[in-house]
mmCIF file of C-alpha atoms in Angstrom:
data_model
loop_
_atom_site.group_PDB
_atom_site.id
_atom_site.type_symbol
_atom_site.label_atom_id
_atom_site.label_comp_id
_atom_site.label_asym_id
_atom_site.label_seq_id
_atom_site.Cartn_x
_atom_site.Cartn_y
_atom_site.Cartn_z
ATOM 1 C CA MET A 1 148.140 29.275 -64.062
ATOM 2 C CA ARG A 2 146.987 31.804 -61.463
ATOM 3 C CA ASP A 3 145.480 29.083 -59.294
ATOM 4 C CA HIS A 4 148.719 27.076 -59.319
ATOM 5 C CA PHE A 5 151.236 29.917 -59.388
ATOM 6 C CA ASP A 6 152.599 29.407 -55.851
ATOM 7 C CA GLU A 7 152.974 25.664 -56.368
ATOM 8 C CA LEU A 8 154.754 26.170 -59.694
ATOM 9 C CA ARG A 9 157.136 28.686 -58.093
ATOM 10 C CA SER A 10 157.825 26.288 -55.197
ATOM 11 C CA HIS A 11 159.070 23.791 -57.807
ATOM 12 C CA GLY A 12 161.466 26.370 -59.226
ATOM 13 C CA LEU A 13 159.335 27.218 -62.243
ATOM 14 C CA ASP A 14 158.745 30.735 -63.540
ATOM 15 C CA VAL A 15 155.471 31.370 -65.320
ATOM 16 C CA MET A 16 154.911 33.392 -68.476
ATOM 17 C CA VAL A 17 151.757 33.296 -70.577
ATOM 18 C CA VAL A 18 151.466 34.111 -74.273
ATOM 19 C CA VAL A 19 148.014 34.938 -75.637
ATOM 20 C CA CYS A 20 146.903 35.441 -79.231
ATOM 21 C CA GLN A 21 144.810 38.505 -78.584
ATOM 22 C CA LYS A 22 145.030 42.224 -79.163
ATOM 23 C CA ARG A 23 147.336 43.998 -76.728
ATOM 24 C CA ASP A 24 144.689 46.607 -75.818
ATOM 25 C CA ASN A 25 142.157 43.896 -74.925
ATOM 26 C CA VAL A 26 144.716 42.075 -72.781
ATOM 27 C CA ALA A 27 145.740 45.296 -71.025
ATOM 28 C CA ALA A 28 142.102 46.125 -70.262
ATOM 29 C CA TRP A 29 141.496 42.636 -68.861
ATOM 30 C CA LEU A 30 144.686 42.759 -66.770
ATOM 31 C CA ALA A 31 143.663 46.133 -65.327
ATOM 32 C CA ARG A 32 140.602 44.392 -63.844
ATOM 33 C CA HIS A 33 142.293 41.029 -63.112
ATOM 34 C CA PRO A 34 145.971 41.510 -62.199
ATOM 35 C CA LEU A 35 148.200 38.461 -62.457
ATOM 36 C CA PRO A 36 151.466 37.671 -60.652
ATOM 37 C CA PHE A 37 153.256 36.675 -63.869
ATOM 38 C CA PRO A 38 153.925 38.322 -67.244
ATOM 39 C CA ILE A 39 151.478 38.090 -70.128
ATOM 40 C CA LEU A 40 152.845 38.504 -73.646
ATOM 41 C CA THR A 41 150.687 39.064 -76.704
ATOM 42 C CA ASP A 42 151.046 37.424 -80.102
ATOM 43 C CA GLU A 43 148.505 39.470 -82.045
ATOM 44 C CA ASP A 44 149.506 38.230 -85.493
ATOM 45 C CA ARG A 45 149.980 34.635 -84.287
ATOM 46 C CA THR A 46 153.509 34.348 -85.704
ATOM 47 C CA ARG A 47 154.787 32.666 -82.546
ATOM 48 C CA ALA A 48 151.758 30.389 -82.322
ATOM 49 C CA LYS A 49 152.453 29.238 -85.867
ATOM 50 C CA ARG A 50 156.181 28.801 -85.163
ATOM 51 C CA TRP A 51 155.474 26.809 -81.997
ATOM 52 C CA GLY A 52 152.971 24.514 -83.743
ATOM 53 C CA VAL A 53 149.916 25.541 -81.728
ATOM 54 C CA TYR A 54 148.070 27.603 -84.356
ATOM 55 C CA VAL A 55 144.837 26.208 -85.794
ATOM 56 C CA SER A 56 143.282 27.866 -88.808
ATOM 57 C CA PHE A 57 140.078 25.786 -88.640
ATOM 58 C CA SER A 58 138.801 22.796 -86.659
ATOM 59 C CA TYR A 59 135.574 21.542 -85.135
ATOM 60 C CA ASP A 60 135.994 23.765 -82.064
ATOM 61 C CA SER A 61 137.958 26.744 -83.317
ATOM 62 C CA ILE A 62 138.808 29.148 -86.099
ATOM 63 C CA HIS A 63 142.051 31.154 -86.299
ATOM 64 C CA ILE A 64 143.266 30.571 -82.736
ATOM 65 C CA ALA A 65 146.073 28.931 -80.828
ATOM 66 C CA ARG A 66 145.551 25.718 -78.930
ATOM 67 C CA PRO A 67 146.355 25.821 -75.225
ATOM 68 C CA ALA A 68 149.903 24.583 -74.730
ATOM 69 C CA ALA A 69 152.500 24.299 -72.000
ATOM 70 C CA PHE A 70 156.250 24.490 -72.509
ATOM 71 C CA VAL A 71 158.967 24.189 -69.883
ATOM 72 C CA VAL A 72 162.325 25.618 -70.900
ATOM 73 C CA ASP A 73 165.310 25.343 -68.597
ATOM 74 C CA THR A 74 167.781 28.128 -67.841
ATOM 75 C CA ALA A 75 170.045 26.919 -70.668
ATOM 76 C CA GLY A 76 167.188 27.341 -73.152
ATOM 77 C CA VAL A 77 166.572 23.603 -73.545
ATOM 78 C CA LEU A 78 162.955 22.523 -74.018
ATOM 79 C CA ARG A 79 162.215 20.055 -71.204
ATOM 80 C CA TYR A 80 158.457 19.627 -71.654
ATOM 81 C CA ALA A 81 155.947 20.422 -74.375
ATOM 82 C CA ARG A 82 152.265 19.632 -74.591
ATOM 83 C CA VAL A 83 149.847 21.007 -77.151
ATOM 84 C CA SER A 84 146.240 20.410 -76.191
ATOM 85 C CA ARG A 85 143.758 18.783 -78.531
ATOM 86 C CA HIS A 86 141.034 21.343 -77.819
ATOM 87 C CA GLN A 87 140.397 24.481 -75.775
ATOM 88 C CA LEU A 88 139.391 22.660 -72.580
ATOM 89 C CA ASP A 89 142.286 20.170 -72.613
ATOM 90 C CA ALA A 90 144.882 21.763 -70.345
ATOM 91 C CA ALA A 91 148.261 20.222 -69.590
ATOM 92 C CA PRO A 92 148.148 18.216 -66.352
ATOM 93 C CA LEU A 93 149.756 20.163 -63.535
ATOM 94 C CA LYS A 94 151.378 16.957 -62.253
ATOM 95 C CA GLU A 95 153.315 16.597 -65.530
ATOM 96 C CA ILE A 96 154.514 20.200 -65.457
ATOM 97 C CA LEU A 97 155.590 19.988 -61.816
ATOM 98 C CA ALA A 98 157.539 16.775 -62.462
ATOM 99 C CA VAL A 99 159.774 18.683 -64.887
ATOM 100 C CA GLY A 100 160.520 21.400 -62.340
ATOM 101 C CA ARG A 101 162.131 19.044 -59.813
#
């Protein structure tokens, strides 16, 4: 998201990232690597479970959330959702940008 932040913003998209990690670990990482967008933590994975991205066990992961991208408009309507199949399967930027037009 950092690498594409300016392009996302130029398409009218705001960026927010949710990570399933401990708040202290995220804060320590952000102190060394500041980002131009907010990072929220979901330590107990309740949101990951609610959003359908939580995986208790698979061939590539245990007790984590799959990478996912959601675009929600200003009225709160979900306009795009993509849950990746594995940790290296990110949502294509082209698809996300198409929603922001």
